[in-house]
Short mmCIF file of C-alpha atoms in Angstrom, two decimals:
data_model
loop_
_atom_site.label_atom_id
_atom_site.label_comp_id
_atom_site.label_asym_id
_atom_site.label_seq_id
_atom_site.Cartn_x
_atom_site.Cartn_y
_atom_site.Cartn_z
CA UNK A 1 52.17 11.00 7.15
CA UNK A 2 55.32 10.98 9.01
CA UNK A 3 56.52 13.86 10.99
CA UNK A 4 60.03 14.69 12.25
CA UNK A 5 60.98 17.14 14.98
CA UNK A 6 64.86 17.84 15.48
CA UNK A 7 66.70 19.52 18.49
CA UNK A 8 67.98 21.79 19.09
CA UNK A 9 67.76 24.25 16.65
CA UNK A 10 71.43 25.51 16.90
CA UNK A 11 74.43 23.88 19.14
CA UNK A 12 77.40 25.64 20.08
CA UNK A 13 80.39 23.62 21.90
CA UNK A 14 83.95 23.88 22.16
CA UNK A 15 86.41 21.87 20.57
CA UNK A 16 86.93 18.37 21.97
CA UNK A 17 83.56 18.49 23.52
CA UNK A 18 80.49 16.06 22.71
CA UNK A 19 77.49 17.17 20.72
CA UNK A 20 74.13 15.32 20.70
CA UNK A 21 71.55 15.95 18.21
CA UNK A 22 67.89 14.26 18.86
CA UNK A 23 65.09 13.67 16.52
CA UNK A 24 61.56 12.28 17.14
CA UNK A 25 59.43 10.73 14.39
CA UNK A 26 55.66 9.64 14.38
CA UNK A 27 55.22 6.81 11.76
CA UNK A 28 56.05 3.49 13.71
CA UNK A 29 56.52 2.12 10.29
CA UNK A 30 59.49 4.15 9.54
CA UNK A 31 62.60 1.84 9.11
CA UNK A 32 65.24 3.94 7.63
CA UNK A 33 66.83 6.81 9.63
CA UNK A 34 69.58 8.55 7.66
CA UNK A 35 71.84 11.82 9.02
CA UNK A 36 73.13 14.17 6.34
CA UNK A 37 75.67 16.98 6.94
CA UNK A 38 75.64 20.17 5.03
CA UNK A 39 78.56 22.28 5.17
CA UNK A 40 78.00 26.12 4.29
CA UNK A 41 77.25 26.61 0.47
CA UNK A 42 77.05 22.93 -0.33
CA UNK A 43 74.68 20.19 -0.96
CA UNK A 44 73.32 17.69 1.97
CA UNK A 45 75.64 14.55 2.30
CA UNK A 46 75.16 11.20 4.15
CA UNK A 47 77.16 10.79 7.00
CA UNK A 48 75.89 7.63 8.97
CA UNK A 49 72.29 5.89 8.82
CA UNK A 50 70.61 3.18 11.05
CA UNK A 51 67.95 0.71 9.96
CA UNK A 52 65.18 -0.59 12.35
CA UNK A 53 66.60 -3.75 13.26
CA UNK A 54 69.96 -2.22 14.81
CA UNK A 55 69.82 -0.23 18.06
CA UNK A 56 73.32 1.38 18.04
CA UNK A 57 75.80 2.07 15.27
CA UNK A 58 79.14 3.91 15.08
CA UNK A 59 81.53 5.21 12.80
CA UNK A 60 84.97 6.76 14.13
CA UNK A 61 83.74 9.92 16.04
CA UNK A 62 80.31 9.68 15.16
CA UNK A 63 77.26 7.43 16.61
CA UNK A 64 73.57 6.95 15.80
CA UNK A 65 71.34 5.42 18.48
CA UNK A 66 67.69 4.14 17.94
CA UNK A 67 65.03 3.67 20.09
CA UNK A 68 61.86 2.31 18.29
CA UNK A 69 59.85 2.11 21.36
CA UNK A 70 60.06 5.89 21.98
CA UNK A 71 60.45 6.91 18.51
CA UNK A 72 63.26 8.75 18.70
CA UNK A 73 67.23 8.59 17.20
CA UNK A 74 69.91 10.58 18.22
CA UNK A 75 73.29 11.62 16.59
CA UNK A 76 76.26 11.71 19.03
CA UNK A 77 79.56 13.53 17.64
CA UNK A 78 82.81 12.94 20.01
CA UNK A 79 85.65 15.08 20.18
CA UNK A 80 84.11 17.52 18.01
CA UNK A 81 86.51 19.66 15.80
CA UNK A 82 85.83 22.91 13.76
CA UNK A 83 85.80 21.20 10.65
CA UNK A 84 82.18 19.34 12.15
CA UNK A 85 80.45 22.96 12.12
CA UNK A 86 77.95 22.31 9.74
CA UNK A 87 74.24 21.65 9.73
CA UNK A 88 73.00 18.37 10.52
CA UNK A 89 69.42 17.01 9.05
CA UNK A 90 67.84 13.71 10.72
CA UNK A 91 65.53 11.88 8.40
CA UNK A 92 63.00 8.99 8.54
CA UNK A 93 61.81 6.88 6.03
CA UNK A 94 59.44 3.90 5.06
CA UNK A 95 61.28 2.28 2.55
CA UNK A 96 58.07 0.40 1.54
CA UNK A 97 57.22 3.95 -0.07
CA UNK A 98 60.36 5.59 -0.82
CA UNK A 99 59.40 8.99 0.90
CA UNK A 100 62.21 10.57 3.17
CA UNK A 101 60.70 13.25 5.67
CA UNK A 102 63.55 15.46 6.93
CA UNK A 103 63.76 17.13 10.31
CA UNK A 104 64.23 20.84 10.56
CA UNK A 105 68.20 21.09 10.86
CA UNK A 106 70.61 21.86 13.53
CA UNK A 107 73.34 24.33 13.09
CA UNK A 108 76.27 22.81 15.05
CA UNK A 109 78.98 25.24 15.62
CA UNK A 110 82.61 24.23 16.99
CA UNK A 111 84.89 26.67 18.41
CA UNK A 112 88.42 26.56 18.62
CA UNK B 1 82.37 10.33 -11.80
CA UNK B 2 79.11 9.41 -10.54
CA UNK B 3 77.09 12.78 -10.15
CA UNK B 4 73.84 14.60 -9.87
CA UNK B 5 73.73 17.72 -11.73
CA UNK B 6 71.34 20.95 -11.94
CA UNK B 7 70.91 23.58 -14.14
CA UNK B 8 70.99 26.86 -13.62
CA UNK B 9 72.84 27.16 -10.20
CA UNK B 10 71.64 31.03 -9.83
CA UNK B 11 68.29 32.03 -11.15
CA UNK B 12 66.87 35.52 -10.81
CA UNK B 13 63.43 36.20 -12.49
CA UNK B 14 60.24 37.71 -12.10
CA UNK B 15 56.19 36.68 -11.18
CA UNK B 16 55.14 34.61 -13.55
CA UNK B 17 57.62 33.86 -16.04
CA UNK B 18 57.88 30.14 -16.61
CA UNK B 19 61.15 28.48 -16.08
CA UNK B 20 62.54 25.20 -15.97
CA UNK B 21 65.53 23.72 -13.71
CA UNK B 22 66.93 20.62 -15.19
CA UNK B 23 68.12 17.67 -13.01
CA UNK B 24 70.27 15.13 -14.54
CA UNK B 25 72.09 11.83 -13.05
CA UNK B 26 74.48 9.06 -14.34
CA UNK B 27 74.00 6.51 -11.69
CA UNK B 28 70.85 4.66 -13.26
CA UNK B 29 69.17 5.31 -10.43
CA UNK B 30 65.26 4.72 -10.64
CA UNK B 31 64.18 7.20 -7.91
CA UNK B 32 64.49 11.30 -8.18
CA UNK B 33 63.01 13.81 -6.15
CA UNK B 34 62.91 17.63 -5.92
CA UNK B 35 63.23 19.28 -2.29
CA UNK B 36 63.38 22.86 -1.36
CA UNK B 37 65.48 24.30 1.72
CA UNK B 38 64.08 27.10 3.49
CA UNK B 39 65.39 28.49 6.83
CA UNK B 40 64.19 26.71 9.51
CA UNK B 41 61.81 24.31 7.40
CA UNK B 42 64.63 21.98 6.54
CA UNK B 43 64.37 20.08 3.61
CA UNK B 44 60.72 19.42 1.90
CA UNK B 45 59.80 17.35 -0.70
CA UNK B 46 58.25 18.59 -3.53
CA UNK B 47 57.86 15.66 -5.87
CA UNK B 48 59.20 12.42 -6.64
CA UNK B 49 59.61 9.85 -9.20
CA UNK B 50 59.75 6.05 -8.80
CA UNK B 51 60.58 5.34 -12.22
CA UNK B 52 59.97 6.54 -15.68
CA UNK B 53 56.60 8.10 -16.65
CA UNK B 54 55.81 7.45 -12.59
CA UNK B 55 55.73 10.37 -10.45
CA UNK B 56 53.92 11.49 -7.52
CA UNK B 57 53.42 14.68 -5.08
CA UNK B 58 55.61 15.03 -2.18
CA UNK B 59 54.81 17.50 0.99
CA UNK B 60 54.95 21.00 -1.01
CA UNK B 61 53.74 20.41 -4.42
CA UNK B 62 51.83 23.57 -5.20
CA UNK B 63 53.01 25.64 -8.32
CA UNK B 64 55.44 22.78 -9.33
CA UNK B 65 55.34 20.53 -12.10
CA UNK B 66 57.57 17.47 -12.92
CA UNK B 67 58.13 14.97 -15.94
CA UNK B 68 60.19 11.89 -16.04
CA UNK B 69 60.55 10.92 -19.59
CA UNK B 70 64.07 9.22 -19.08
CA UNK B 71 65.40 7.69 -16.43
CA UNK B 72 68.46 10.08 -16.02
CA UNK B 73 66.41 13.45 -16.10
CA UNK B 74 63.97 14.98 -13.78
CA UNK B 75 63.32 18.48 -14.70
CA UNK B 76 61.14 20.82 -12.32
CA UNK B 77 58.76 23.29 -13.83
CA UNK B 78 57.32 26.57 -12.41
CA UNK B 79 54.51 27.55 -14.88
CA UNK B 80 53.82 31.03 -12.98
CA UNK B 81 56.60 31.39 -10.45
CA UNK B 82 55.56 33.87 -7.30
CA UNK B 83 58.04 35.52 -4.77
CA UNK B 84 57.07 32.62 -2.04
CA UNK B 85 58.85 30.21 -4.43
CA UNK B 86 62.09 31.96 -3.78
CA UNK B 87 64.20 29.26 -2.44
CA UNK B 88 67.19 26.91 -2.41
CA UNK B 89 66.29 23.81 -4.51
CA UNK B 90 67.68 20.49 -4.46
CA UNK B 91 67.68 17.75 -6.71
CA UNK B 92 68.13 14.14 -5.66
CA UNK B 93 68.64 10.47 -6.82
CA UNK B 94 68.60 7.39 -4.92
CA UNK B 95 68.42 3.51 -5.20
CA UNK B 96 66.89 1.34 -2.80
CA UNK B 97 69.33 -1.00 -1.45
CA UNK B 98 69.61 -3.90 0.78
CA UNK B 99 72.01 -4.72 3.68
CA UNK B 100 71.69 -7.15 6.69
CA UNK B 101 67.96 -7.74 5.49
CA UNK B 102 66.93 -4.47 5.94
CA UNK B 103 66.53 -2.01 2.99
CA UNK B 104 68.00 1.53 2.78
CA UNK B 105 67.71 4.59 0.56
CA UNK B 106 70.89 6.47 0.31
CA UNK B 107 70.02 10.32 -1.19
CA UNK B 108 72.44 11.70 -3.76
CA UNK B 109 71.80 15.35 -3.67
CA UNK B 110 72.71 17.67 -6.88
CA UNK B 111 74.50 21.04 -6.23
CA UNK B 112 71.45 23.15 -5.94
CA UNK B 113 69.94 25.93 -7.34
CA UNK B 114 69.24 29.18 -5.76
CA UNK B 115 66.02 30.75 -7.39
CA UNK B 116 64.94 34.28 -6.47
CA UNK B 117 61.35 35.27 -7.97
CA UNK B 118 60.70 39.08 -7.89
#
């Protein structure tokens, strides 16, 4: 089955810096890669996703890149703000099987 | 308002006392899942359902049961809870969408149920 590894487990940055979170997956059949943000005490919410026919996707300060050959994908947050502080989860799925596998999460702390 | 609801939100119980956590969604989604979240382990899928009366095991199904008698409801049952089932539980619903020739599956999570088994 699919296995998703996520690094780093914690990341501390200064406000305005960039943050990068990396994930690798094992199943080459996976074709959907979402990222979820979970603020303290709240539910995970989708912030961006990328599909296997796209190499990069950007939404304002957030971007995701996908390297299918190497089986890794990354989340990039530019100009970080304190409200970006949260736990971020990557995930991978073969949508034919409807089974989403999550990484272990990255706790991002943005200091003012 | 489109949403996924779970009840109860908090529960403290004792070993062996059967309990049910309810989950309901009003978005007419076909797919529903249960996850548990533990520190350092992320979100792990317990069970999922692709439609009414269709359920299957996720990665950590031991000690849990589910049922899907109606499209909107997907209860999680712990027949004999044990302390290692102390966790934060999330229900989620989703649909399989299609965009740009590729499918995607956005999960909508409930608010979570924090369960403590003494």
